[in-house]
CSV table of C-alpha atoms in Angstrom, one decimal:
chain,number,residue,atom,x,y,z
M,9,MET,CA,-21.8,4.2,30.3
M,10,ARG,CA,-19.2,2.4,28.2
M,11,ASN,CA,-19.8,-1.3,27.4
M,12,HIS,CA,-17.0,-3.6,28.0
M,13,ASN,CA,-18.2,-6.3,25.8
M,14,ILE,CA,-17.8,-4.4,22.9
M,15,GLN,CA,-14.6,-5.2,20.9
M,16,GLU,CA,-12.4,-2.1,20.8
M,17,ASP,CA,-11.7,-2.8,17.2
M,18,TYR,CA,-15.0,-1.7,16.5
M,19,VAL,CA,-15.0,1.3,18.5
M,20,MET,CA,-14.6,4.8,16.9
M,21,ALA,CA,-14.2,8.1,18.5
M,22,ILE,CA,-15.5,11.3,16.6
M,23,ILE,CA,-13.8,14.4,17.6
M,24,ASP,CA,-15.7,17.5,15.9
M,25,ASN,CA,-17.5,20.5,17.4
M,26,ARG,CA,-20.0,20.2,14.6
M,27,PRO,CA,-22.9,17.6,15.3
M,28,MET,CA,-24.1,17.6,11.8
M,29,TYR,CA,-20.6,16.5,10.5
M,30,ARG,CA,-20.1,13.8,13.4
M,31,ALA,CA,-23.6,12.2,12.5
M,32,GLY,CA,-22.4,12.2,8.7
M,33,ILE,CA,-19.4,10.2,9.7
M,34,LYS,CA,-21.4,7.7,12.1
M,35,ALA,CA,-24.0,7.2,9.2
M,36,GLY,CA,-21.2,6.7,6.3
M,37,VAL,CA,-19.2,4.1,8.7
M,38,GLU,CA,-22.2,2.2,9.9
M,39,LEU,CA,-23.2,1.5,6.3
M,40,MET,CA,-19.8,-0.2,5.9
M,41,ARG,CA,-19.4,-1.5,9.3
M,42,PRO,CA,-22.7,-1.9,11.0
M,43,GLU,CA,-21.2,-3.6,14.0
M,44,PHE,CA,-19.4,0.0,15.0
M,45,ARG,CA,-19.9,1.9,18.1
M,46,PHE,CA,-19.0,5.5,18.5
M,47,SER,CA,-18.2,8.0,21.0
M,48,GLU,CA,-18.6,11.6,20.3
M,49,HIS,CA,-16.7,14.8,21.5
M,50,ASP,CA,-16.1,18.4,20.8
M,51,SER,CA,-12.5,18.2,21.0
M,52,CYS,CA,-9.4,16.3,21.8
M,53,THR,CA,-9.3,17.3,25.4
M,54,ASP,CA,-12.9,16.1,25.9
M,55,LEU,CA,-11.8,12.6,24.6
M,56,LEU,CA,-8.9,12.6,26.9
M,57,LEU,CA,-10.8,13.7,30.1
M,58,ASP,CA,-13.2,11.2,29.4
M,59,GLY,CA,-10.6,8.1,29.2
M,60,GLN,CA,-12.1,6.8,26.0
M,61,ALA,CA,-9.1,7.2,23.8
M,62,ALA,CA,-7.5,3.9,24.9
M,63,GLY,CA,-10.6,2.1,24.0
M,64,SER,CA,-10.8,3.6,20.5
M,65,ALA,CA,-9.5,1.6,17.6
M,66,TYR,CA,-10.3,4.6,15.0
M,67,ILE,CA,-10.0,8.2,15.9
M,68,MET,CA,-11.3,10.7,13.4
M,69,ILE,CA,-10.3,14.4,14.1
M,70,SER,CA,-11.5,17.4,12.5
M,71,VAL,CA,-8.6,19.9,12.5
M,72,LYS,CA,-10.6,22.6,10.9
M,73,ASN,CA,-9.3,26.1,12.5
M,74,MET,CA,-6.7,24.0,14.4
M,75,SER,CA,-3.0,25.4,14.6
M,76,ASP,CA,-0.3,23.0,13.6
M,77,LYS,CA,1.3,23.2,16.9
M,78,ALA,CA,-2.1,21.9,18.4
M,79,ILE,CA,-2.6,19.5,15.8
M,80,ILE,CA,1.0,17.9,16.6
M,81,SER,CA,0.5,18.1,20.3
M,82,ASN,CA,-2.9,16.5,20.2
M,83,ILE,CA,-1.7,13.5,18.3
M,84,LYS,CA,1.4,12.9,20.8
M,85,LYS,CA,-1.1,13.1,23.7
M,86,LEU,CA,-3.5,10.7,21.9
M,87,ARG,CA,-0.6,8.1,20.9
M,88,LEU,CA,0.6,8.1,24.5
M,89,LEU,CA,-2.6,6.3,25.8
M,90,GLN,CA,-3.3,4.3,22.5
M,91,GLU,CA,-0.2,3.6,20.5
M,92,THR,CA,-2.2,1.1,17.9
M,93,SER,CA,-5.1,3.6,17.6
M,94,LYS,CA,-5.6,4.4,13.8
M,95,ILE,CA,-6.1,8.2,13.7
M,96,VAL,CA,-7.3,10.0,10.7
M,97,LEU,CA,-7.4,13.9,10.4
M,98,TYR,CA,-9.9,15.8,8.2
M,99,GLY,CA,-10.8,19.3,7.2
M,100,TYR,CA,-6.9,20.9,7.4
M,101,GLN,CA,-7.1,24.6,6.1
M,102,GLN,CA,-3.4,25.4,5.6
M,103,PRO,CA,-1.1,24.2,2.8
M,104,ILE,CA,-1.5,20.6,1.7
M,105,LEU,CA,2.2,20.0,2.1
M,106,ASN,CA,2.2,20.7,5.8
M,107,ILE,CA,0.4,17.8,6.2
M,108,ILE,CA,3.3,15.6,6.0
M,109,GLY,CA,4.6,16.6,9.3
M,110,PHE,CA,1.5,15.0,10.7
M,111,PHE,CA,2.2,11.8,8.9
M,112,GLN,CA,5.6,11.9,10.5
M,113,GLU,CA,3.8,12.2,13.8
M,114,LYS,CA,2.5,8.7,13.2
M,115,ILE,CA,-1.2,9.8,11.9
M,116,ASN,CA,-2.9,7.0,9.7
M,117,GLY,CA,-4.9,8.8,7.1
M,118,TYR,CA,-6.2,12.4,5.9
M,119,LEU,CA,-9.3,13.5,4.4
M,120,PRO,CA,-10.5,17.1,3.4
M,121,ASP,CA,-13.1,18.7,5.0
M,122,ASN,CA,-15.8,18.0,2.5
M,123,PHE,CA,-15.2,14.4,1.9
M,124,THR,CA,-17.5,12.1,-0.1
M,125,ASP,CA,-19.0,8.8,1.0
M,126,SER,CA,-16.7,7.1,-1.3
M,127,GLU,CA,-13.3,8.7,0.2
M,128,LEU,CA,-14.6,7.6,3.5
M,129,ARG,CA,-15.1,4.1,2.2
M,130,GLU,CA,-11.5,4.0,0.8
M,131,CYS,CA,-9.9,5.3,3.9
M,132,MET,CA,-11.8,2.8,6.1
M,133,THR,CA,-10.4,-0.2,3.7
M,134,ALA,CA,-7.2,1.1,4.0
M,135,LEU,CA,-7.0,1.4,7.4
M,136,ALA,CA,-8.3,-2.0,8.2
M,137,ALA,CA,-5.7,-3.3,5.8
M,138,ASN,CA,-3.2,-1.4,8.0
M,139,ARG,CA,-2.3,0.9,5.0
M,140,ILE,CA,-2.0,4.3,5.2
M,141,TYR,CA,-4.6,6.5,3.6
M,142,ILE,CA,-3.5,9.8,1.7
M,143,ASN,CA,-5.9,12.0,0.3
M,144,MET,CA,-5.4,12.5,-3.6
M,145,GLU,CA,-5.1,16.1,-2.8
M,146,ILE,CA,-1.6,15.6,-1.0
M,147,ALA,CA,-0.6,13.4,-3.9
M,148,ILE,CA,-1.1,15.9,-6.3
M,149,GLU,CA,0.5,18.8,-4.0
M,150,LEU,CA,3.6,16.6,-3.9
M,151,MET,CA,3.8,15.9,-7.4
M,152,ILE,CA,3.4,19.5,-8.6
M,153,THR,CA,6.1,20.5,-5.8
M,154,PRO,CA,8.3,17.9,-4.8
M,155,ARG,CA,11.0,20.3,-3.4
M,156,PRO,CA,10.6,23.8,-2.6
M,157,VAL,CA,12.6,25.8,-5.3
M,158,ARG,CA,13.1,29.4,-4.3
M,159,SER,CA,14.3,30.7,-7.7
M,160,LYS,CA,11.5,29.3,-9.6
M,161,LYS,CA,7.9,30.0,-9.2
M,162,LYS,CA,6.0,26.7,-8.7
M,163,SER,CA,2.5,26.0,-10.2
M,164,VAL,CA,0.3,24.6,-7.8
M,165,LEU,CA,-3.0,23.4,-7.8
M,166,THR,CA,-5.4,25.3,-5.9
M,167,LEU,CA,-8.2,23.6,-3.3
M,168,THR,CA,-10.8,23.9,-6.1
M,169,GLU,CA,-8.2,22.5,-8.7
M,170,THR,CA,-7.3,19.4,-6.7
M,171,LYS,CA,-11.3,18.9,-5.9
M,172,VAL,CA,-12.1,18.9,-9.4
M,173,ALA,CA,-8.9,16.8,-10.6
M,174,ASN,CA,-10.1,14.1,-7.9
M,175,LEU,CA,-13.6,13.9,-9.2
M,176,LEU,CA,-12.3,13.9,-13.0
M,177,VAL,CA,-10.2,10.9,-12.4
M,178,ARG,CA,-13.2,9.2,-10.7
M,179,GLY,CA,-14.8,9.4,-14.0
M,180,LEU,CA,-17.0,12.1,-13.5
M,181,SER,CA,-18.1,14.5,-16.6
M,182,PRO,CA,-17.3,18.4,-16.5
M,183,SER,CA,-21.0,18.6,-16.7
M,184,ARG,CA,-21.4,16.3,-13.6
M,185,ILE,CA,-18.9,18.3,-11.7
M,186,ALA,CA,-20.4,21.3,-12.2
M,187,LYS,CA,-23.7,20.2,-10.9
M,188,GLU,CA,-22.1,18.7,-7.8
M,189,MET,CA,-20.0,21.8,-6.9
M,190,ASP,CA,-22.8,24.3,-8.2
M,191,ARG,CA,-20.6,26.0,-10.9
M,192,LYS,CA,-21.1,26.6,-14.4
M,193,ILE,CA,-19.8,24.2,-17.0
M,194,SER,CA,-17.8,26.6,-18.6
M,195,THR,CA,-16.1,27.4,-15.3
M,196,ILE,CA,-15.2,23.9,-14.7
M,197,SER,CA,-14.2,23.3,-18.2
M,198,THR,CA,-11.5,26.0,-17.8
M,199,ILE,CA,-10.5,24.7,-14.3
M,200,LYS,CA,-9.9,21.5,-15.9
M,201,SER,CA,-7.5,23.1,-18.8
M,202,ASN,CA,-5.8,24.9,-15.9
M,203,ILE,CA,-5.2,21.1,-14.3
M,204,LEU,CA,-3.8,19.7,-17.2
M,205,ARG,CA,-1.6,22.4,-18.2
M,206,LYS,CA,-0.4,22.7,-14.5
M,207,THR,CA,0.4,18.9,-14.5
M,208,GLN,CA,1.9,18.9,-18.1
M,209,VAL,CA,-0.7,16.4,-19.2
M,210,SER,CA,-3.0,16.2,-22.4
M,211,ASN,CA,-6.2,14.3,-21.0
M,212,VAL,CA,-7.9,12.9,-17.8
M,213,ILE,CA,-6.3,9.4,-18.5
M,214,ASP,CA,-2.8,10.7,-18.3
M,215,LEU,CA,-3.6,12.7,-15.3
M,216,ALA,CA,-5.0,9.5,-13.6
M,217,GLN,CA,-1.6,7.9,-14.2
M,218,VAL,CA,0.4,10.6,-13.0
M,219,MET,CA,-1.5,10.9,-10.0
M,220,GLN,CA,-1.3,7.1,-9.1
M,221,LYS,CA,2.5,7.5,-9.6
M,222,ALA,CA,2.4,10.3,-7.4
M,223,LEU,CA,0.6,8.3,-4.6
M,224,LYS,CA,3.0,5.1,-4.8
M,225,GLU,CA,6.0,7.5,-4.1
M,226,VAL,CA,4.3,9.1,-1.1
M,227,SER,CA,3.5,5.7,0.1
M,228,ILE,CA,7.2,4.5,-0.1
């Protein structure tokens, strides 16, 4: 039964058919905001049927294996019920550039499927300040491919490269990244070289500056 005394600002709906992922998000948010209360759902349809969308200030939605059409449809349905809810998508499996269309439908943030506690914390901080949160992966993709060019082959970072780039600018060494990703150090070193080549920079400091610039451009 829903407690009507709970402030709506402290209510988060988590939509994911994987109980362990829902539990992980709850644990991460509770460390930052212990006053939060949660509702858990396997799908957007379940949330809509339960009638709890209108009382959720934050809505986290796993869009893994969900089509673009279904994602947009769900966003529109949720917006009809709660215009001010802060909607965050995570786990999108298609090209990162497609996520721009979801931001045009007024979502408030995006996280990858395997987002870290620090990324969740950054996202929640941005939302609390009424800012849009864009995961670093999107910024990198936009930096590499600002506009489609048919006559020229684009150099686009892979999902693995974007993850490594994200960790590099956070200060992790190749050996630490190799341990976290369960890869060989030589493999991570090769990936790092590919990232620097594709982004046309010579070191991680320059990479961080280019990525920060891309983020600012996306936020405008």
